[in-house]
Amino acid sequence: MSKNDDKSRAQVIFRKWRDLLASRDRTFDNVYDNFADLWYDMYKASVSHETAYTFLDEASAVHLPTREQIKRTYTYKKSALYKSEKEFMDSWIAGIKAKATEAFYEYYPLEEHIEMDKPVEKQPAGGLTRTQLRQQRQYLEQFPILTFDEAKAKYQEIENDFSQEKLDKLMKELLDDEDK
């Protein structure tokens, strides 16, 4: 499949999405879903990551509200906002672009398209370095590994020894008190 076929397929999908966008709910709660539909259709049509990425800015621009819509919304919500009209417009536009990018990377994950120079070494659990982990294992290996029954027997033995020592001590104290 050539790059031109990929690009033309993506253009057809984008035009269809753009035309249908006029009849869709474009409120902020639905922005992500609108973009997700576009990226899903491109992904389903096997459009490459590189080709789909070229449509990210254009798709964001198509979804942006007009200046009049921003002004009308700002006037309506002005009392609840603590922003200037410019700050409100910038945050609205940034929010739409962020949702477009988020939806894009949902269908075209970045990890699949980055070639690493060297493999990333996974860090062992607990945030320890390999040396620290090896030292920890060596320390733990010096202790015997017991089954549940062996551990229970050792516990009973320790408990019995403690009780016997305590009794011996009490007996000695009692005998010493009688001698006085």
JSON list of C-alpha atoms in Angstrom, two decimals:
[
{"chain": "A", "resi": 1, "resn": "MET", "atom": "CA", "xyz": [0.00, 0.00, 0.00]},
{"chain": "A", "resi": 2, "resn": "SER", "atom": "CA", "xyz": [1.49, 3.34, -1.02]},
{"chain": "A", "resi": 3, "resn": "LYS", "atom": "CA", "xyz": [1.74, 6.47, 1.04]},
{"chain": "A", "resi": 4, "resn": "ASN", "atom": "CA", "xyz": [-0.62, 8.27, -1.36]},
{"chain": "A", "resi": 5, "resn": "ASP", "atom": "CA", "xyz": [-3.31, 5.62, -0.82]},
{"chain": "A", "resi": 6, "resn": "ASP", "atom": "CA", "xyz": [-2.89, 6.05, 2.91]},
{"chain": "A", "resi": 7, "resn": "LYS", "atom": "CA", "xyz": [-3.19, 9.84, 2.64]},
{"chain": "A", "resi": 8, "resn": "SER", "atom": "CA", "xyz": [-6.22, 9.74, 0.32]},
{"chain": "A", "resi": 9, "resn": "ARG", "atom": "CA", "xyz": [-8.02, 7.26, 2.61]},
{"chain": "A", "resi": 10, "resn": "ALA", "atom": "CA", "xyz": [-7.32, 9.54, 5.56]},
{"chain": "A", "resi": 11, "resn": "GLN", "atom": "CA", "xyz": [-8.60, 12.59, 3.66]},
{"chain": "A", "resi": 12, "resn": "VAL", "atom": "CA", "xyz": [-11.87, 10.86, 2.81]},
{"chain": "A", "resi": 13, "resn": "ILE", "atom": "CA", "xyz": [-12.36, 9.83, 6.44]},
{"chain": "A", "resi": 14, "resn": "PHE", "atom": "CA", "xyz": [-11.48, 13.33, 7.65]},
{"chain": "A", "resi": 15, "resn": "ARG", "atom": "CA", "xyz": [-13.88, 15.05, 5.21]},
{"chain": "A", "resi": 16, "resn": "LYS", "atom": "CA", "xyz": [-16.70, 12.71, 6.24]},
{"chain": "A", "resi": 17, "resn": "TRP", "atom": "CA", "xyz": [-15.98, 13.39, 9.93]},
{"chain": "A", "resi": 18, "resn": "ARG", "atom": "CA", "xyz": [-15.80, 17.16, 9.33]},
{"chain": "A", "resi": 19, "resn": "ASP", "atom": "CA", "xyz": [-19.13, 17.17, 7.49]},
{"chain": "A", "resi": 20, "resn": "LEU", "atom": "CA", "xyz": [-20.85, 15.12, 10.19]},
{"chain": "A", "resi": 21, "resn": "LEU", "atom": "CA", "xyz": [-19.38, 17.30, 12.94]},
{"chain": "A", "resi": 22, "resn": "ALA", "atom": "CA", "xyz": [-21.86, 20.07, 12.17]},
{"chain": "A", "resi": 23, "resn": "SER", "atom": "CA", "xyz": [-24.74, 17.83, 13.26]},
{"chain": "A", "resi": 24, "resn": "ARG", "atom": "CA", "xyz": [-23.01, 16.46, 16.36]},
{"chain": "A", "resi": 25, "resn": "ASP", "atom": "CA", "xyz": [-23.01, 17.74, 19.92]},
{"chain": "A", "resi": 26, "resn": "ARG", "atom": "CA", "xyz": [-19.88, 19.87, 20.22]},
{"chain": "A", "resi": 27, "resn": "THR", "atom": "CA", "xyz": [-20.13, 20.71, 23.92]},
{"chain": "A", "resi": 28, "resn": "PHE", "atom": "CA", "xyz": [-16.95, 20.23, 25.93]},
{"chain": "A", "resi": 29, "resn": "ASP", "atom": "CA", "xyz": [-18.19, 16.97, 27.45]},
{"chain": "A", "resi": 30, "resn": "ASN", "atom": "CA", "xyz": [-18.47, 15.42, 23.97]},
{"chain": "A", "resi": 31, "resn": "VAL", "atom": "CA", "xyz": [-15.23, 16.74, 22.46]},
{"chain": "A", "resi": 32, "resn": "TYR", "atom": "CA", "xyz": [-13.26, 13.60, 23.29]},
{"chain": "A", "resi": 33, "resn": "ASP", "atom": "CA", "xyz": [-15.91, 11.31, 21.77]},
{"chain": "A", "resi": 34, "resn": "ASN", "atom": "CA", "xyz": [-16.01, 13.37, 18.59]},
{"chain": "A", "resi": 35, "resn": "PHE", "atom": "CA", "xyz": [-12.26, 13.05, 18.12]},
{"chain": "A", "resi": 36, "resn": "ALA", "atom": "CA", "xyz": [-12.27, 9.41, 19.17]},
{"chain": "A", "resi": 37, "resn": "ASP", "atom": "CA", "xyz": [-14.66, 8.66, 16.31]},
{"chain": "A", "resi": 38, "resn": "LEU", "atom": "CA", "xyz": [-12.28, 10.24, 13.80]},
{"chain": "A", "resi": 39, "resn": "TRP", "atom": "CA", "xyz": [-9.17, 8.43, 15.07]},
{"chain": "A", "resi": 40, "resn": "TYR", "atom": "CA", "xyz": [-11.03, 5.14, 15.39]},
{"chain": "A", "resi": 41, "resn": "ASP", "atom": "CA", "xyz": [-12.20, 5.34, 11.78]},
{"chain": "A", "resi": 42, "resn": "MET", "atom": "CA", "xyz": [-8.66, 6.10, 10.63]},
{"chain": "A", "resi": 43, "resn": "TYR", "atom": "CA", "xyz": [-7.23, 3.31, 12.74]},
{"chain": "A", "resi": 44, "resn": "LYS", "atom": "CA", "xyz": [-9.85, 0.87, 11.46]},
{"chain": "A", "resi": 45, "resn": "ALA", "atom": "CA", "xyz": [-8.96, 1.86, 7.88]},
{"chain": "A", "resi": 46, "resn": "SER", "atom": "CA", "xyz": [-5.27, 1.09, 8.63]},
{"chain": "A", "resi": 47, "resn": "VAL", "atom": "CA", "xyz": [-4.12, 4.68, 8.21]},
{"chain": "A", "resi": 48, "resn": "SER", "atom": "CA", "xyz": [-0.54, 4.93, 9.43]},
{"chain": "A", "resi": 49, "resn": "HIS", "atom": "CA", "xyz": [0.43, 6.83, 12.56]},
{"chain": "A", "resi": 50, "resn": "GLU", "atom": "CA", "xyz": [2.39, 9.41, 10.57]},
{"chain": "A", "resi": 51, "resn": "THR", "atom": "CA", "xyz": [-0.46, 10.13, 8.17]},
{"chain": "A", "resi": 52, "resn": "ALA", "atom": "CA", "xyz": [-3.09, 10.33, 10.91]},
{"chain": "A", "resi": 53, "resn": "TYR", "atom": "CA", "xyz": [-0.86, 12.66, 12.92]},
{"chain": "A", "resi": 54, "resn": "THR", "atom": "CA", "xyz": [-0.82, 15.17, 10.06]},
{"chain": "A", "resi": 55, "resn": "PHE", "atom": "CA", "xyz": [-4.59, 15.61, 10.58]},
{"chain": "A", "resi": 56, "resn": "LEU", "atom": "CA", "xyz": [-4.34, 16.34, 14.31]},
{"chain": "A", "resi": 57, "resn": "ASP", "atom": "CA", "xyz": [-3.99, 20.13, 14.02]},
{"chain": "A", "resi": 58, "resn": "GLU", "atom": "CA", "xyz": [-6.54, 20.39, 11.23]},
{"chain": "A", "resi": 59, "resn": "ALA", "atom": "CA", "xyz": [-9.07, 18.32, 13.18]},
{"chain": "A", "resi": 60, "resn": "SER", "atom": "CA", "xyz": [-8.53, 20.48, 16.27]},
{"chain": "A", "resi": 61, "resn": "ALA", "atom": "CA", "xyz": [-9.03, 23.64, 14.20]},
{"chain": "A", "resi": 62, "resn": "VAL", "atom": "CA", "xyz": [-12.29, 22.33, 12.71]},
{"chain": "A", "resi": 63, "resn": "HIS", "atom": "CA", "xyz": [-13.67, 21.61, 16.19]},
{"chain": "A", "resi": 64, "resn": "LEU", "atom": "CA", "xyz": [-12.81, 25.03, 17.63]},
{"chain": "A", "resi": 65, "resn": "PRO", "atom": "CA", "xyz": [-15.75, 27.32, 18.39]},
{"chain": "A", "resi": 66, "resn": "THR", "atom": "CA", "xyz": [-16.17, 30.59, 16.52]},
{"chain": "A", "resi": 67, "resn": "ARG", "atom": "CA", "xyz": [-15.19, 33.86, 18.13]},
{"chain": "A", "resi": 68, "resn": "GLU", "atom": "CA", "xyz": [-18.88, 34.74, 18.52]},
{"chain": "A", "resi": 69, "resn": "GLN", "atom": "CA", "xyz": [-19.62, 31.45, 20.31]},
{"chain": "A", "resi": 70, "resn": "ILE", "atom": "CA", "xyz": [-16.77, 32.10, 22.73]},
{"chain": "A", "resi": 71, "resn": "LYS", "atom": "CA", "xyz": [-17.94, 35.66, 23.37]},
{"chain": "A", "resi": 72, "resn": "ARG", "atom": "CA", "xyz": [-21.56, 34.54, 23.91]},
{"chain": "A", "resi": 73, "resn": "THR", "atom": "CA", "xyz": [-20.52, 31.76, 26.29]},
{"chain": "A", "resi": 74, "resn": "TYR", "atom": "CA", "xyz": [-18.17, 34.08, 28.18]},
{"chain": "A", "resi": 75, "resn": "THR", "atom": "CA", "xyz": [-20.93, 36.68, 28.59]},
{"chain": "A", "resi": 76, "resn": "TYR", "atom": "CA", "xyz": [-23.31, 34.00, 29.86]},
{"chain": "A", "resi": 77, "resn": "LYS", "atom": "CA", "xyz": [-20.83, 32.48, 32.34]},
{"chain": "A", "resi": 78, "resn": "LYS", "atom": "CA", "xyz": [-18.90, 35.63, 33.23]},
{"chain": "A", "resi": 79, "resn": "SER", "atom": "CA", "xyz": [-20.21, 35.85, 36.79]},
{"chain": "A", "resi": 80, "resn": "ALA", "atom": "CA", "xyz": [-19.03, 32.30, 37.59]},
{"chain": "A", "resi": 81, "resn": "LEU", "atom": "CA", "xyz": [-15.63, 32.72, 35.95]},
{"chain": "A", "resi": 82, "resn": "TYR", "atom": "CA", "xyz": [-12.60, 34.41, 37.38]},
{"chain": "A", "resi": 83, "resn": "LYS", "atom": "CA", "xyz": [-10.88, 34.85, 34.03]},
{"chain": "A", "resi": 84, "resn": "SER", "atom": "CA", "xyz": [-10.65, 37.49, 31.38]},
{"chain": "A", "resi": 85, "resn": "GLU", "atom": "CA", "xyz": [-12.29, 36.78, 28.03]},
{"chain": "A", "resi": 86, "resn": "LYS", "atom": "CA", "xyz": [-8.87, 36.09, 26.48]},
{"chain": "A", "resi": 87, "resn": "GLU", "atom": "CA", "xyz": [-7.94, 33.64, 29.26]},
{"chain": "A", "resi": 88, "resn": "PHE", "atom": "CA", "xyz": [-11.32, 31.93, 28.86]},
{"chain": "A", "resi": 89, "resn": "MET", "atom": "CA", "xyz": [-10.83, 31.61, 25.09]},
{"chain": "A", "resi": 90, "resn": "ASP", "atom": "CA", "xyz": [-7.26, 30.32, 25.48]},
{"chain": "A", "resi": 91, "resn": "SER", "atom": "CA", "xyz": [-8.29, 27.71, 28.04]},
{"chain": "A", "resi": 92, "resn": "TRP", "atom": "CA", "xyz": [-11.22, 26.58, 25.87]},
{"chain": "A", "resi": 93, "resn": "ILE", "atom": "CA", "xyz": [-9.01, 26.19, 22.80]},
{"chain": "A", "resi": 94, "resn": "ALA", "atom": "CA", "xyz": [-6.26, 24.46, 24.80]},
{"chain": "A", "resi": 95, "resn": "GLY", "atom": "CA", "xyz": [-8.85, 22.08, 26.27]},
{"chain": "A", "resi": 96, "resn": "ILE", "atom": "CA", "xyz": [-10.12, 21.09, 22.83]},
{"chain": "A", "resi": 97, "resn": "LYS", "atom": "CA", "xyz": [-6.58, 20.56, 21.52]},
{"chain": "A", "resi": 98, "resn": "ALA", "atom": "CA", "xyz": [-5.74, 18.47, 24.58]},
{"chain": "A", "resi": 99, "resn": "LYS", "atom": "CA", "xyz": [-8.81, 16.27, 24.07]},
{"chain": "A", "resi": 100, "resn": "ALA", "atom": "CA", "xyz": [-7.92, 15.82, 20.39]},
{"chain": "A", "resi": 101, "resn": "THR", "atom": "CA", "xyz": [-4.39, 14.77, 21.29]},
{"chain": "A", "resi": 102, "resn": "GLU", "atom": "CA", "xyz": [-5.59, 12.48, 24.08]},
{"chain": "A", "resi": 103, "resn": "ALA", "atom": "CA", "xyz": [-8.02, 10.72, 21.75]},
{"chain": "A", "resi": 104, "resn": "PHE", "atom": "CA", "xyz": [-5.34, 10.45, 19.06]},
{"chain": "A", "resi": 105, "resn": "TYR", "atom": "CA", "xyz": [-2.89, 8.69, 21.37]},
{"chain": "A", "resi": 106, "resn": "GLU", "atom": "CA", "xyz": [-5.66, 6.39, 22.55]},
{"chain": "A", "resi": 107, "resn": "TYR", "atom": "CA", "xyz": [-5.76, 4.83, 19.09]},
{"chain": "A", "resi": 108, "resn": "TYR", "atom": "CA", "xyz": [-2.18, 5.51, 18.03]},
{"chain": "A", "resi": 109, "resn": "PRO", "atom": "CA", "xyz": [-0.03, 4.90, 21.13]},
{"chain": "A", "resi": 110, "resn": "LEU", "atom": "CA", "xyz": [3.31, 6.64, 21.05]},
{"chain": "A", "resi": 111, "resn": "GLU", "atom": "CA", "xyz": [5.30, 3.60, 22.27]},
{"chain": "A", "resi": 112, "resn": "GLU", "atom": "CA", "xyz": [4.54, 1.62, 19.13]},
{"chain": "A", "resi": 113, "resn": "HIS", "atom": "CA", "xyz": [6.02, 4.30, 16.87]},
{"chain": "A", "resi": 114, "resn": "ILE", "atom": "CA", "xyz": [9.20, 5.29, 18.66]},
{"chain": "A", "resi": 115, "resn": "GLU", "atom": "CA", "xyz": [12.33, 3.39, 17.86]},
{"chain": "A", "resi": 116, "resn": "MET", "atom": "CA", "xyz": [14.50, 3.12, 20.92]},
{"chain": "A", "resi": 117, "resn": "ASP", "atom": "CA", "xyz": [18.29, 3.27, 20.64]},
{"chain": "A", "resi": 118, "resn": "LYS", "atom": "CA", "xyz": [18.66, 0.84, 23.50]},
{"chain": "A", "resi": 119, "resn": "PRO", "atom": "CA", "xyz": [16.06, -1.17, 25.36]},
{"chain": "A", "resi": 120, "resn": "VAL", "atom": "CA", "xyz": [14.79, 0.45, 28.52]},
{"chain": "A", "resi": 121, "resn": "GLU", "atom": "CA", "xyz": [15.76, -1.64, 31.52]},
{"chain": "A", "resi": 122, "resn": "LYS", "atom": "CA", "xyz": [12.89, -2.25, 33.87]},
{"chain": "A", "resi": 123, "resn": "GLN", "atom": "CA", "xyz": [13.56, -1.14, 37.39]},
{"chain": "A", "resi": 124, "resn": "PRO", "atom": "CA", "xyz": [12.98, -3.87, 39.97]},
{"chain": "A", "resi": 125, "resn": "ALA", "atom": "CA", "xyz": [10.02, -3.63, 42.31]},
{"chain": "A", "resi": 126, "resn": "GLY", "atom": "CA", "xyz": [10.25, -1.23, 45.20]},
{"chain": "A", "resi": 127, "resn": "GLY", "atom": "CA", "xyz": [12.48, 1.24, 43.39]},
{"chain": "A", "resi": 128, "resn": "LEU", "atom": "CA", "xyz": [15.67, -0.62, 44.31]},
{"chain": "A", "resi": 129, "resn": "THR", "atom": "CA", "xyz": [18.70, -0.73, 42.08]},
{"chain": "A", "resi": 130, "resn": "ARG", "atom": "CA", "xyz": [19.93, -4.12, 40.89]},
{"chain": "A", "resi": 131, "resn": "THR", "atom": "CA", "xyz": [22.81, -4.01, 43.39]},
{"chain": "A", "resi": 132, "resn": "GLN", "atom": "CA", "xyz": [20.48, -3.22, 46.29]},
{"chain": "A", "resi": 133, "resn": "LEU", "atom": "CA", "xyz": [18.11, -5.98, 45.21]},
{"chain": "A", "resi": 134, "resn": "ARG", "atom": "CA", "xyz": [20.96, -8.50, 45.03]},
{"chain": "A", "resi": 135, "resn": "GLN", "atom": "CA", "xyz": [22.16, -7.48, 48.53]},
{"chain": "A", "resi": 136, "resn": "GLN", "atom": "CA", "xyz": [18.64, -7.81, 49.86]},
{"chain": "A", "resi": 137, "resn": "ARG", "atom": "CA", "xyz": [18.31, -11.31, 48.39]},
{"chain": "A", "resi": 138, "resn": "GLN", "atom": "CA", "xyz": [21.65, -12.39, 49.86]},
{"chain": "A", "resi": 139, "resn": "TYR", "atom": "CA", "xyz": [20.55, -11.16, 53.27]},
{"chain": "A", "resi": 140, "resn": "LEU", "atom": "CA", "xyz": [17.22, -12.97, 53.05]},
{"chain": "A", "resi": 141, "resn": "GLU", "atom": "CA", "xyz": [18.80, -16.22, 51.82]},
{"chain": "A", "resi": 142, "resn": "GLN", "atom": "CA", "xyz": [20.81, -16.58, 55.03]},
{"chain": "A", "resi": 143, "resn": "PHE", "atom": "CA", "xyz": [17.60, -17.31, 56.92]},
{"chain": "A", "resi": 144, "resn": "PRO", "atom": "CA", "xyz": [15.99, -20.76, 56.62]},
{"chain": "A", "resi": 145, "resn": "ILE", "atom": "CA", "xyz": [12.79, -21.10, 54.67]},
{"chain": "A", "resi": 146, "resn": "LEU", "atom": "CA", "xyz": [10.20, -22.82, 56.85]},
{"chain": "A", "resi": 147, "resn": "THR", "atom": "CA", "xyz": [6.93, -24.45, 56.01]},
{"chain": "A", "resi": 148, "resn": "PHE", "atom": "CA", "xyz": [3.87, -23.46, 58.00]},
{"chain": "A", "resi": 149, "resn": "ASP", "atom": "CA", "xyz": [4.09, -26.53, 60.24]},
{"chain": "A", "resi": 150, "resn": "GLU", "atom": "CA", "xyz": [7.80, -25.94, 60.94]},
{"chain": "A", "resi": 151, "resn": "ALA", "atom": "CA", "xyz": [7.15, -22.29, 61.76]},
{"chain": "A", "resi": 152, "resn": "LYS", "atom": "CA", "xyz": [4.28, -23.25, 64.06]},
{"chain": "A", "resi": 153, "resn": "ALA", "atom": "CA", "xyz": [6.46, -25.81, 65.88]},
{"chain": "A", "resi": 154, "resn": "LYS", "atom": "CA", "xyz": [9.27, -23.23, 66.33]},
{"chain": "A", "resi": 155, "resn": "TYR", "atom": "CA", "xyz": [6.78, -20.71, 67.68]},
{"chain": "A", "resi": 156, "resn": "GLN", "atom": "CA", "xyz": [5.41, -23.23, 70.16]},
{"chain": "A", "resi": 157, "resn": "GLU", "atom": "CA", "xyz": [8.94, -24.11, 71.23]},
{"chain": "A", "resi": 158, "resn": "ILE", "atom": "CA", "xyz": [9.82, -20.45, 71.81]},
{"chain": "A", "resi": 159, "resn": "GLU", "atom": "CA", "xyz": [6.57, -19.88, 73.66]},
{"chain": "A", "resi": 160, "resn": "ASN", "atom": "CA", "xyz": [7.17, -22.93, 75.88]},
{"chain": "A", "resi": 161, "resn": "ASP", "atom": "CA", "xyz": [10.76, -21.91, 76.61]},
{"chain": "A", "resi": 162, "resn": "PHE", "atom": "CA", "xyz": [9.65, -18.45, 77.57]},
{"chain": "A", "resi": 163, "resn": "SER", "atom": "CA", "xyz": [6.97, -19.80, 79.85]},
{"chain": "A", "resi": 164, "resn": "GLN", "atom": "CA", "xyz": [9.41, -22.24, 81.50]},
{"chain": "A", "resi": 165, "resn": "GLU", "atom": "CA", "xyz": [11.98, -19.49, 82.06]},
{"chain": "A", "resi": 166, "resn": "LYS", "atom": "CA", "xyz": [9.34, -17.28, 83.58]},
{"chain": "A", "resi": 167, "resn": "LEU", "atom": "CA", "xyz": [8.20, -20.05, 85.91]},
{"chain": "A", "resi": 168, "resn": "ASP", "atom": "CA", "xyz": [11.79, -20.82, 86.95]},
{"chain": "A", "resi": 169, "resn": "LYS", "atom": "CA", "xyz": [12.41, -17.17, 87.71]},
{"chain": "A", "resi": 170, "resn": "LEU", "atom": "CA", "xyz": [9.22, -16.89, 89.77]},
{"chain": "A", "resi": 171, "resn": "MET", "atom": "CA", "xyz": [10.08, -20.06, 91.70]},
{"chain": "A", "resi": 172, "resn": "LYS", "atom": "CA", "xyz": [13.55, -18.73, 92.45]},
{"chain": "A", "resi": 173, "resn": "GLU", "atom": "CA", "xyz": [12.13, -15.42, 93.68]},
{"chain": "A", "resi": 174, "resn": "LEU", "atom": "CA", "xyz": [9.63, -17.23, 95.89]},
{"chain": "A", "resi": 175, "resn": "LEU", "atom": "CA", "xyz": [12.31, -19.47, 97.36]},
{"chain": "A", "resi": 176, "resn": "ASP", "atom": "CA", "xyz": [14.56, -16.47, 97.98]},
{"chain": "A", "resi": 177, "resn": "ASP", "atom": "CA", "xyz": [11.72, -14.69, 99.77]},
{"chain": "A", "resi": 178, "resn": "GLU", "atom": "CA", "xyz": [11.10, -17.72, 102.03]},
{"chain": "A", "resi": 179, "resn": "ASP", "atom": "CA", "xyz": [14.78, -17.89, 102.98]},
{"chain": "A", "resi": 180, "resn": "LYS", "atom": "CA", "xyz": [14.74, -14.32, 104.26]}
]
